[in-house]
């Protein structure tokens, strides 16, 4: 099992999809959500706990002790000690402001590790490893 921690959302910041979660956005955050590989909902590789801070959302995640997506060691896909991350949301309420999509309300459904995050700041780092006997 590997424990990860990182940012998955910044408030008031436009991402590459031209959407923005304002600080006033109402986000429903379950106590635990699945951790997936690259937003493939069926590839659950662990679980994450997400908290809100002044800047956005931070997640602490644990991977399952088994191999996933054919990679023996998750760190093999890290770059400079990090891997991209992000959140998947449903029940989204939004409105447009010019070319921007402004998210007013959403429910966090999962957190994913990804090689293509929508912002460079959205990433995880390893914070602890546990060997299973």
Coordinates of N, CA and C in Angstrom, one line a residue:
X1 N 0.8 -1.2 0.0 CA 0.0 0.0 0.0 C 0.9 1.2 0.0
X2 N 0.5 2.2 -0.8 CA 1.2 3.5 -0.9 C 0.2 4.6 -0.5
X3 N 0.7 5.5 0.4 CA -0.2 6.7 0.7 C 0.3 7.9 -0.1
X4 N -0.6 8.6 -0.6 CA -0.4 9.7 -1.5 C -1.1 10.9 -0.9
X5 N -0.6 12.1 -1.3 CA -1.3 13.4 -0.9 C -1.0 14.4 -1.9
X6 N -2.0 15.2 -2.2 CA -1.9 16.3 -3.2 C -3.1 17.1 -3.5
X7 N -2.9 18.1 -4.3 CA -4.0 19.0 -4.6 C -4.8 18.5 -5.8
X8 N -6.1 18.5 -5.8 CA -6.9 18.1 -6.9 C -7.8 19.2 -7.5
X9 N -7.8 20.4 -6.8 CA -8.6 21.5 -7.3 C -8.1 22.8 -6.7
X10 N -8.0 23.8 -7.5 CA -7.8 25.2 -7.1 C -9.0 26.0 -7.4
X11 N -9.5 26.7 -6.4 CA -10.7 27.6 -6.6 C -10.2 28.8 -7.4
X12 N -11.2 29.4 -8.1 CA -11.0 30.7 -8.8 C -9.8 30.6 -9.8
X13 N -9.6 29.4 -10.4 CA -8.5 29.2 -11.3 C -9.0 28.5 -12.5
X14 N -8.8 29.0 -13.7 CA -9.3 28.4 -15.0 C -8.4 27.2 -15.3
X15 N -9.0 26.1 -15.7 CA -8.2 24.9 -16.1 C -8.2 24.8 -17.6
X16 N -7.5 23.8 -18.2 CA -7.4 23.7 -19.7 C -8.7 23.4 -20.3
X17 N -9.7 23.0 -19.6 CA -11.1 22.8 -20.2 C -11.9 24.0 -20.2
X18 N -11.3 25.2 -19.8 CA -12.1 26.5 -19.7 C -13.2 26.4 -18.7
X19 N -13.0 25.6 -17.6 CA -14.0 25.7 -16.5 C -13.3 26.2 -15.3
X20 N -14.1 26.7 -14.3 CA -13.6 27.3 -13.1 C -14.6 26.9 -12.0
X21 N -14.0 26.5 -10.8 CA -14.8 26.3 -9.6 C -14.5 27.5 -8.8
X22 N -15.5 28.4 -8.5 CA -15.4 29.5 -7.7 C -15.3 29.1 -6.2
X23 N -14.6 29.9 -5.4 CA -14.5 29.6 -4.0 C -15.9 29.5 -3.3
X24 N -16.9 30.1 -3.9 CA -18.3 30.0 -3.4 C -19.0 28.8 -3.9
X25 N -18.4 28.0 -4.7 CA -19.1 26.8 -5.2 C -19.4 25.8 -4.1
X26 N -20.6 25.2 -4.2 CA -21.0 24.2 -3.2 C -20.6 22.9 -3.7
X27 N -19.6 22.2 -3.0 CA -19.2 20.9 -3.5 C -19.5 19.9 -2.4
X28 N -20.3 18.9 -2.7 CA -20.6 17.8 -1.8 C -19.4 16.8 -1.9
X29 N -18.8 16.6 -0.7 CA -17.6 15.7 -0.6 C -17.9 14.6 0.3
X30 N -18.0 13.4 -0.2 CA -18.3 12.2 0.6 C -17.0 11.9 1.5
X31 N -17.2 11.2 2.6 CA -16.1 10.9 3.5 C -15.0 10.2 2.8
X32 N -15.3 9.2 1.9 CA -14.3 8.5 1.1 C -14.8 8.4 -0.3
X33 N -13.9 8.5 -1.3 CA -14.3 8.2 -2.7 C -13.3 7.3 -3.3
X34 N -13.7 6.6 -4.4 CA -12.7 5.7 -5.0 C -11.6 6.5 -5.6
X35 N -10.4 5.8 -5.6 CA -9.3 6.3 -6.4 C -9.2 5.5 -7.6
X36 N -9.2 6.1 -8.8 CA -9.1 5.4 -10.0 C -7.9 5.7 -10.8
X37 N -7.7 4.9 -11.9 CA -6.6 5.2 -12.8 C -7.2 5.9 -14.0
X38 N -6.7 7.1 -14.2 CA -7.0 7.9 -15.4 C -8.5 8.0 -15.7
X39 N -9.3 8.2 -14.6 CA -10.7 8.4 -14.7 C -11.5 7.3 -15.3
X40 N -10.9 6.1 -15.3 CA -11.5 4.9 -15.8 C -12.3 4.3 -14.6
X41 N -13.6 4.6 -14.5 CA -14.4 4.3 -13.3 C -14.3 2.8 -12.8
X42 N -14.0 1.9 -13.7 CA -14.0 0.5 -13.4 C -12.6 0.1 -12.8
X43 N -11.6 1.0 -13.0 CA -10.2 0.6 -12.5 C -10.0 1.3 -11.2
X44 N -10.6 0.8 -10.1 CA -10.5 1.3 -8.8 C -9.2 0.8 -8.2
X45 N -8.3 1.7 -7.9 CA -6.9 1.3 -7.4 C -6.7 1.7 -5.9
X46 N -7.7 2.2 -5.3 CA -7.6 2.6 -3.9 C -8.8 3.5 -3.5
X47 N -8.6 4.2 -2.4 CA -9.6 5.2 -1.9 C -8.9 6.5 -1.5
X48 N -9.7 7.6 -1.5 CA -9.2 8.9 -1.2 C -10.2 9.6 -0.2
X49 N -9.6 10.4 0.7 CA -10.3 11.3 1.5 C -10.0 12.7 1.1
X50 N -11.0 13.5 0.9 CA -10.8 14.8 0.3 C -11.2 15.9 1.3
X51 N -10.4 16.9 1.5 CA -10.8 18.0 2.4 C -10.7 19.3 1.6
X52 N -11.4 20.3 2.1 CA -11.4 21.6 1.5 C -10.6 22.6 2.3
X53 N -9.7 23.4 1.6 CA -9.0 24.4 2.3 C -9.3 25.7 1.6
X54 N -8.6 26.8 2.0 CA -8.9 28.1 1.4 C -8.6 28.2 -0.1
X55 N -7.7 27.3 -0.5 CA -7.3 27.4 -1.9 C -8.1 26.4 -2.8
X56 N -8.6 25.4 -2.3 CA -9.3 24.4 -3.1 C -9.5 23.1 -2.4
X57 N -9.2 22.0 -3.1 CA -9.4 20.6 -2.5 C -8.1 19.9 -2.5
X58 N -7.8 19.2 -1.3 CA -6.6 18.4 -1.2 C -7.1 17.0 -0.9
X59 N -6.4 16.0 -1.4 CA -6.8 14.6 -1.2 C -5.6 13.8 -0.6
X60 N -6.0 12.9 0.3 CA -5.1 11.9 0.9 C -5.6 10.6 0.3
X61 N -4.7 9.8 -0.3 CA -5.2 8.6 -0.9 C -4.3 7.4 -0.5
X62 N -4.9 6.2 -0.6 CA -4.2 5.0 -0.3 C -4.5 4.1 -1.5
X63 N -3.4 3.5 -2.1 CA -3.6 2.5 -3.1 C -3.7 1.1 -2.5
X64 N -4.4 0.3 -3.3 CA -4.5 -1.1 -2.9 C -3.1 -1.8 -3.0
X65 N -2.8 -2.8 -2.2 CA -1.4 -3.4 -2.3 C -1.1 -4.2 -3.6
X66 N -2.1 -4.4 -4.4 CA -1.9 -5.2 -5.6 C -1.5 -4.4 -6.8
X67 N -1.0 -5.0 -7.8 CA -0.6 -4.3 -9.0 C -1.9 -3.7 -9.7
X68 N -1.7 -2.7 -10.5 CA -2.8 -2.1 -11.2 C -2.3 -1.7 -12.6
X69 N -3.1 -1.8 -13.6 CA -2.9 -1.4 -15.0 C -1.6 -2.0 -15.5
X70 N -1.1 -3.1 -15.0 CA 0.1 -3.8 -15.5 C 1.4 -3.1 -15.0
X71 N 1.3 -2.2 -14.1 CA 2.6 -1.6 -13.6 C 2.9 -2.1 -12.2
X72 N 4.1 -2.7 -12.1 CA 4.5 -3.3 -10.8 C 4.6 -2.3 -9.7
X73 N 5.2 -1.1 -10.0 CA 5.4 -0.1 -8.9 C 4.8 1.2 -9.4
X74 N 3.9 1.7 -8.7 CA 3.2 3.0 -9.1 C 4.2 4.1 -9.3
X75 N 5.3 4.1 -8.6 CA 6.3 5.2 -8.8 C 6.9 5.2 -10.2
X76 N 6.8 4.1 -10.9 CA 7.3 4.0 -12.3 C 6.7 5.0 -13.2
X77 N 5.4 5.4 -12.9 CA 4.7 6.4 -13.8 C 4.8 7.8 -13.2
X78 N 5.6 8.0 -12.1 CA 5.8 9.4 -11.6 C 6.8 10.1 -12.4
X79 N 6.7 11.4 -12.4 CA 7.7 12.3 -13.0 C 8.2 13.3 -12.0
X80 N 9.5 13.3 -11.7 CA 10.0 14.1 -10.7 C 9.3 13.9 -9.3
X81 N 9.0 12.7 -9.0 CA 8.4 12.3 -7.7 C 6.9 12.6 -7.6
X82 N 6.3 13.0 -8.8 CA 4.8 13.3 -8.7 C 4.1 12.6 -9.8
X83 N 2.8 12.5 -9.6 CA 1.9 12.1 -10.7 C 0.6 13.0 -10.7
X84 N 0.1 13.2 -11.9 CA -1.1 14.1 -12.0 C -2.3 13.5 -11.3
X85 N -3.2 14.4 -10.9 CA -4.4 14.0 -10.2 C -5.5 14.9 -10.6
X86 N -6.7 14.4 -10.2 CA -7.9 15.3 -10.5 C -9.1 14.7 -9.9
X87 N -10.2 15.4 -9.9 CA -11.5 14.9 -9.4 C -12.5 14.7 -10.5
X88 N -13.4 13.8 -10.3 CA -14.5 13.5 -11.2 C -15.8 13.9 -10.5
X89 N -16.6 14.7 -11.0 CA -17.8 15.3 -10.4 C -19.0 14.9 -11.1
X90 N -20.1 14.7 -10.4 CA -21.4 14.6 -11.0 C -22.4 15.6 -10.4
X91 N -23.7 15.5 -10.8 CA -24.7 16.5 -10.3 C -24.2 17.9 -10.4
X92 N -23.6 18.2 -11.5 CA -23.0 19.5 -11.7 C -24.0 20.5 -12.1
X93 N -24.0 21.7 -11.5 CA -24.8 22.8 -11.9 C -23.8 23.9 -12.3
X94 N -24.1 24.5 -13.5 CA -23.1 25.5 -14.0 C -23.8 26.5 -14.8
X95 N -23.0 27.6 -15.1 CA -23.5 28.6 -16.0 C -22.3 29.1 -16.8
X96 N -22.6 29.8 -17.9 CA -21.5 30.3 -18.8 C -21.3 31.8 -18.5
X97 N -20.0 32.2 -18.5 CA -19.6 33.6 -18.5 C -18.6 33.8 -19.6
X98 N -19.1 34.3 -20.7 CA -18.2 34.3 -21.9 C -17.9 33.0 -22.3
X99 N -16.5 32.7 -22.5 CA -16.0 31.4 -22.9 C -15.8 30.5 -21.7
X100 N -16.1 30.9 -20.5 CA -15.8 30.1 -19.3 C -17.1 29.3 -18.9
X101 N -16.9 28.1 -18.4 CA -17.9 27.4 -17.7 C -17.7 27.5 -16.2
X102 N -18.6 28.2 -15.5 CA -18.5 28.4 -14.1 C -19.3 27.3 -13.4
X103 N -18.6 26.6 -12.5 CA -19.3 25.5 -11.8 C -19.9 26.1 -10.5
X104 N -21.2 26.0 -10.3 CA -21.9 26.6 -9.1 C -22.0 25.5 -8.0
X105 N -22.2 24.3 -8.5 CA -22.5 23.2 -7.5 C -22.0 21.9 -8.1
X106 N -21.5 21.0 -7.3 CA -21.1 19.7 -7.8 C -20.9 18.7 -6.7
X107 N -20.9 17.4 -7.0 CA -20.7 16.3 -6.1 C -19.4 15.6 -6.5
X108 N -18.5 15.4 -5.6 CA -17.2 14.7 -6.0 C -17.6 13.2 -6.0
X109 N -17.3 12.6 -7.1 CA -17.6 11.1 -7.2 C -16.3 10.3 -7.1
X110 N -15.2 10.7 -7.6 CA -13.9 10.0 -7.5 C -12.8 10.9 -7.6
X111 N -11.6 10.4 -7.2 CA -10.3 11.0 -7.4 C -9.5 10.1 -8.3
X112 N -8.8 10.7 -9.3 CA -8.0 9.8 -10.2 C -6.6 10.2 -10.3
X113 N -5.7 9.2 -10.5 CA -4.3 9.5 -10.9 C -4.4 9.5 -12.4
X114 N -3.6 10.5 -13.0 CA -3.7 10.7 -14.4 C -2.3 11.2 -14.9
X115 N -2.0 10.9 -16.1 CA -0.7 11.4 -16.7 C -1.0 12.8 -17.4
X116 N -2.3 13.2 -17.5 CA -2.7 14.4 -18.1 C -3.6 15.2 -17.3
X117 N -3.2 15.8 -16.1 CA -4.0 16.6 -15.3 C -4.4 17.9 -16.0
X118 N -5.6 18.5 -15.6 CA -6.0 19.8 -16.3 C -5.2 21.0 -15.8
X119 N -4.5 20.8 -14.7 CA -3.6 21.9 -14.3 C -2.3 21.2 -13.7
X120 N -1.2 21.8 -13.9 CA 0.1 21.3 -13.5 C 0.1 21.1 -11.9
X121 N -0.6 22.0 -11.2 CA -0.6 21.9 -9.8 C -1.4 20.7 -9.2
X122 N -2.2 20.1 -10.0 CA -3.0 19.0 -9.6 C -2.1 17.7 -9.6
X123 N -1.5 17.3 -8.5 CA -0.7 16.2 -8.5 C -0.6 15.6 -7.1
X124 N -0.1 14.3 -7.1 CA 0.1 13.6 -5.8 C 1.6 13.3 -5.7
X125 N 2.0 13.2 -4.4 CA 3.3 12.7 -4.0 C 3.2 11.6 -3.0
X126 N 4.1 10.7 -3.0 CA 4.1 9.6 -2.0 C 4.4 10.2 -0.6
X127 N 3.6 9.9 0.4 CA 3.9 10.3 1.7 C 4.3 9.2 2.6
X128 N 3.9 7.9 2.3 CA 4.2 6.8 3.1 C 4.0 5.5 2.3
X129 N 4.9 4.5 2.6 CA 4.7 3.2 2.0 C 4.6 2.2 3.1
X130 N 3.8 1.2 2.9 CA 3.7 0.1 3.8 C 3.8 -1.2 3.1
X131 N 4.7 -2.1 3.5 CA 4.8 -3.4 2.9 C 3.9 -4.3 3.6
X132 N 3.2 -5.1 2.8 CA 2.3 -6.2 3.4 C 3.0 -7.5 3.4
X133 N 3.0 -8.2 4.5 CA 3.7 -9.5 4.6 C 2.9 -10.6 4.0

